[in-house]
Tab-separated table of C-alpha atoms in Angstrom:
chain	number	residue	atom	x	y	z
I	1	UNK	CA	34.519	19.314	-42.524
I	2	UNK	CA	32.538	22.387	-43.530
I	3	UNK	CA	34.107	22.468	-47.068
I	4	UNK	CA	32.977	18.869	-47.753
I	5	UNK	CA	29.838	19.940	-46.487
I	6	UNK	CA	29.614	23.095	-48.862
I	7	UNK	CA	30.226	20.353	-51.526
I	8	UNK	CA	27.488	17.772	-50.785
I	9	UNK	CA	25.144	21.041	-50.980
I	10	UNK	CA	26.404	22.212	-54.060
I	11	UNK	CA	26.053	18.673	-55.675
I	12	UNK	CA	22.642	18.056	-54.169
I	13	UNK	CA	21.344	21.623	-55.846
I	14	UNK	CA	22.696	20.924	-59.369
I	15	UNK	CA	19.651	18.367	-59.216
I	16	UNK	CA	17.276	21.296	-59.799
I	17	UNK	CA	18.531	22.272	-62.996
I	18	UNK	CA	17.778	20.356	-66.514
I	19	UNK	CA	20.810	17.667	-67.294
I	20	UNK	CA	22.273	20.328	-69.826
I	21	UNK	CA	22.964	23.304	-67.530
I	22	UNK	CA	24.596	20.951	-64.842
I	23	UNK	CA	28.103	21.264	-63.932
I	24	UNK	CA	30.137	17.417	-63.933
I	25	UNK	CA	30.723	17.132	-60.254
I	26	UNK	CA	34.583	16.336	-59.336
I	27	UNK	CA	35.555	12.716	-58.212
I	28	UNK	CA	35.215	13.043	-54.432
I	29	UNK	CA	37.876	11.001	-51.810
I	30	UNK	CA	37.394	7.967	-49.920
I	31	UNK	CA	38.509	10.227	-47.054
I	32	UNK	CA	35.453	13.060	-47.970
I	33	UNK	CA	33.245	10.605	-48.437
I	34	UNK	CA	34.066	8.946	-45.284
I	35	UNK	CA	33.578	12.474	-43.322
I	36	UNK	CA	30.220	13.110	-45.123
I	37	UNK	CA	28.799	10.035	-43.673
I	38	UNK	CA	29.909	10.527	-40.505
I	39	UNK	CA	28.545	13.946	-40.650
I	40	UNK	CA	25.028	12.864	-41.705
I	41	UNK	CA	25.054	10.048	-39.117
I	42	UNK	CA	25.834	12.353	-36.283
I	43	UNK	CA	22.206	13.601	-34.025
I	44	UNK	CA	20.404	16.609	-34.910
I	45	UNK	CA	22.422	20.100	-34.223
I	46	UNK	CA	22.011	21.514	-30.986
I	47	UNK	CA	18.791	23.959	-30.796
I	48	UNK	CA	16.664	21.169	-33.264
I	49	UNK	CA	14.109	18.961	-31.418
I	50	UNK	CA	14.729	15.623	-32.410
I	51	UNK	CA	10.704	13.839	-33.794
I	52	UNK	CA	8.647	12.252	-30.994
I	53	UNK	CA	5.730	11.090	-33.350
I	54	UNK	CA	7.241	9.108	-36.083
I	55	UNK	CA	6.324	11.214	-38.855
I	56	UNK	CA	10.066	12.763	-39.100
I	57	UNK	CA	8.710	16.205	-37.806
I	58	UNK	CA	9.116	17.471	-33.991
I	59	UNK	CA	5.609	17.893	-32.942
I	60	UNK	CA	5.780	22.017	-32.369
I	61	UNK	CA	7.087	22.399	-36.169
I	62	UNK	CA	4.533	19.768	-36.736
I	63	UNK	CA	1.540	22.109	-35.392
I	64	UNK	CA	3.290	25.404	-37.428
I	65	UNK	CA	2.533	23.990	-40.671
I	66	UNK	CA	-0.842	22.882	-39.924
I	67	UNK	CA	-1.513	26.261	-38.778
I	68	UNK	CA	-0.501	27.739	-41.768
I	69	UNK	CA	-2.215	25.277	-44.125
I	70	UNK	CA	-5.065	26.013	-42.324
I	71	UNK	CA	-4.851	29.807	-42.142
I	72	UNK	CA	-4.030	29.426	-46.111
I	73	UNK	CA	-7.008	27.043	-46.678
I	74	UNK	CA	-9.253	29.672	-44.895
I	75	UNK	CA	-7.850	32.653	-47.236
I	76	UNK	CA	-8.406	30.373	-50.175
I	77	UNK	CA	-11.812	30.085	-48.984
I	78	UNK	CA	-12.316	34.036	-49.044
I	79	UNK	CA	-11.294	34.934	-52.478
I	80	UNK	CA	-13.994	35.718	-55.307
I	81	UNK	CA	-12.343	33.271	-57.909
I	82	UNK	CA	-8.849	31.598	-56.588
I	83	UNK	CA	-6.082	30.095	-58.855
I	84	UNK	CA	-7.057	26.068	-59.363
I	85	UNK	CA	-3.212	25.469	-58.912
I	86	UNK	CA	-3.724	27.395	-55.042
I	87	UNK	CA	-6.530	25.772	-54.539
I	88	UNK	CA	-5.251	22.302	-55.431
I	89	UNK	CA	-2.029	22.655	-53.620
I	90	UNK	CA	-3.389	23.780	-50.497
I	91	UNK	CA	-5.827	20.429	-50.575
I	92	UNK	CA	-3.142	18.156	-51.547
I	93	UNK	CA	-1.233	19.781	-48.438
I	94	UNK	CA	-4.329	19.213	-46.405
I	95	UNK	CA	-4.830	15.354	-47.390
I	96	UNK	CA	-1.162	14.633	-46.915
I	97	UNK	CA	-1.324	15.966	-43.199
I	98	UNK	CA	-4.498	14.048	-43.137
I	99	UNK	CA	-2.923	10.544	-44.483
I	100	UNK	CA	0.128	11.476	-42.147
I	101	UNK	CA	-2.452	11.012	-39.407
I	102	UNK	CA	-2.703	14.795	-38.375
I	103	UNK	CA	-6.502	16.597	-37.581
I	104	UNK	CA	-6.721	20.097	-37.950
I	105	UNK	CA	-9.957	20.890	-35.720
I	106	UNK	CA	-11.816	24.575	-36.541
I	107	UNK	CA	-14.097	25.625	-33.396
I	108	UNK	CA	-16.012	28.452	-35.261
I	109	UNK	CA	-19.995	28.052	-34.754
I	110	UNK	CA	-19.680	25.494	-31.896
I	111	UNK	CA	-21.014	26.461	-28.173
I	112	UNK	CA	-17.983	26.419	-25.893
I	113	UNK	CA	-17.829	24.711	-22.627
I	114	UNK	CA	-15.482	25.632	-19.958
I	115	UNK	CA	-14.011	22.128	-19.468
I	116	UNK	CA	-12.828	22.063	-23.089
I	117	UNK	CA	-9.197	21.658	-23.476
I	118	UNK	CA	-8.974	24.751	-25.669
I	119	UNK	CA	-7.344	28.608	-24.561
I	120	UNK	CA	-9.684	31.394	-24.447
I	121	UNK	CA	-8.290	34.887	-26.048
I	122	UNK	CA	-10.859	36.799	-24.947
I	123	UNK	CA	-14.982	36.463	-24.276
I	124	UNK	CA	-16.857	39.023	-26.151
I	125	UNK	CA	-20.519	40.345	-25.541
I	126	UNK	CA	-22.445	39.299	-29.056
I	127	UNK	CA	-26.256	40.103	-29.281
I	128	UNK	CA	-28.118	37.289	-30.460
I	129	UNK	CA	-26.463	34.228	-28.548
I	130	UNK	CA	-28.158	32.581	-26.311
I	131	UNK	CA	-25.150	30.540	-25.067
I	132	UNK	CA	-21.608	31.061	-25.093
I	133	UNK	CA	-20.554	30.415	-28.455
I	134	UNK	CA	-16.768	30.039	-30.165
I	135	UNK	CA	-17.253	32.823	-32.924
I	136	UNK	CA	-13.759	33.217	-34.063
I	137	UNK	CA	-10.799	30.231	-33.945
I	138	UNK	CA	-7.238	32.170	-33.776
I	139	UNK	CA	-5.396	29.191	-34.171
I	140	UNK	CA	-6.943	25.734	-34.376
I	141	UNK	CA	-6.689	22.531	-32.067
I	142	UNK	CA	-4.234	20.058	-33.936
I	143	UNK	CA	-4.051	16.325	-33.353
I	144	UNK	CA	-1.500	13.602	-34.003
I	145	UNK	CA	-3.727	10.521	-33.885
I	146	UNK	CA	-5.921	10.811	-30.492
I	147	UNK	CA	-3.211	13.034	-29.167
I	148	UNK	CA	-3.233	16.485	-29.091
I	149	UNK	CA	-0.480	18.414	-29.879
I	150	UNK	CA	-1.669	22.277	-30.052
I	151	UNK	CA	-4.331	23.764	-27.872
I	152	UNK	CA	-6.936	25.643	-30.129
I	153	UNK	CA	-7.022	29.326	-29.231
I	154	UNK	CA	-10.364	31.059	-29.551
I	155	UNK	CA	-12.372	34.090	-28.765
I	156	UNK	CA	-15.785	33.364	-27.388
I	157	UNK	CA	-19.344	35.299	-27.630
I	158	UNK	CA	-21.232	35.471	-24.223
I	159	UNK	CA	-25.061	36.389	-24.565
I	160	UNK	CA	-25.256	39.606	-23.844
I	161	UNK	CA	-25.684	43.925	-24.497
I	162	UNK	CA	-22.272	45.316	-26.011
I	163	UNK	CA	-23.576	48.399	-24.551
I	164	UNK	CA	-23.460	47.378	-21.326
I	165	UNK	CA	-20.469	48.024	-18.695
I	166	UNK	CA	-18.411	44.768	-18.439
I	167	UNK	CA	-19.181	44.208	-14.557
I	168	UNK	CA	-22.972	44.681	-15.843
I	169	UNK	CA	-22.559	41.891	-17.923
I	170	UNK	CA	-20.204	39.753	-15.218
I	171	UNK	CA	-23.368	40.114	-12.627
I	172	UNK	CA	-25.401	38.643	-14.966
I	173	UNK	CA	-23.591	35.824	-15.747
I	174	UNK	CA	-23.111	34.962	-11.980
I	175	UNK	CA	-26.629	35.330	-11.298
């Protein structure tokens, strides 16, 4: 089974070279054929979430690579003068998780309510807020549809002095 596996793989990756530097592939058995396609049709192996969403991607491996398109669109963002073939990659990337139905949602800049379905790394005394405030997103909120399927984690700014001890500041918030 394995070496008609090993086979299918090898055949599959001749694909990637030009037609003049592929190798003929040998004439392959009713019988191997027969075991491929009962090896294809078999369920995912054992440790591989099988898709709950449709789109042919478990949900959790779903929210990884919107993460890291994100996190990638964001670096993009930073650089003086980036490579058009970067930059236009990591839109098309973007717009097909966006046709696919998928919403990458950014908290930086907005004020943060308790009640929001979001995890809080840390809250950090900022001088100049007036209200608690998301300054930084670690890793974004992601949405299949109206669903959500990752929690945005972000650090919040509380008004307050950063000189100040920390149960200085907690009084004055509970006053």
């Amino acid at each position: 089974m394995g070496r008609v596996a090993a086979r299918a793989g090898a055949a599959l990756r001749q694909w990637r070279h030009p037609r003049e530097f592929r190798i003929e592939a040998s004439a392959w058995s009713a019988d191997a054929l027969a075991a491929l396609a009962r090896a294809t049709a078999d369920a995912a192996p054992p440790g591989i979430s099988a898709p709950r969403n449709g789109s042919g991607f478990p949900e959790d491996e779903l929210a990884d690579v919107a993460t890291c398109v994100w996190r990638l669109r964001a670096r993009v963002a930073r650089m003086d003068d980036p490579p058009r073939a970067v930059v236009h990659h990591v839109e098309t990337a973007w717009d097909a998780l966006a046709d696919g139905g998928v919403e990458i949602k950014d908290h930086a800049g907005e004020p943060f309510d308790p009640g929001l379905a979001m995890s809080v790394a840390a809250y950090q005394p900022t001088p100049g807020l007036v209200r608690e405030q998301i300054i930084e997103t670690i890793r974004p909120g992601v949405y299949l549809g109206s669903r959500s399927i990752q929690l945005a984690e972000v650090i919040v700014g509380t008004p307050g002095n950063p000189g100040a001890p920390a149960e200085a500041t907690r009084e004055t918030r509970t006053r």
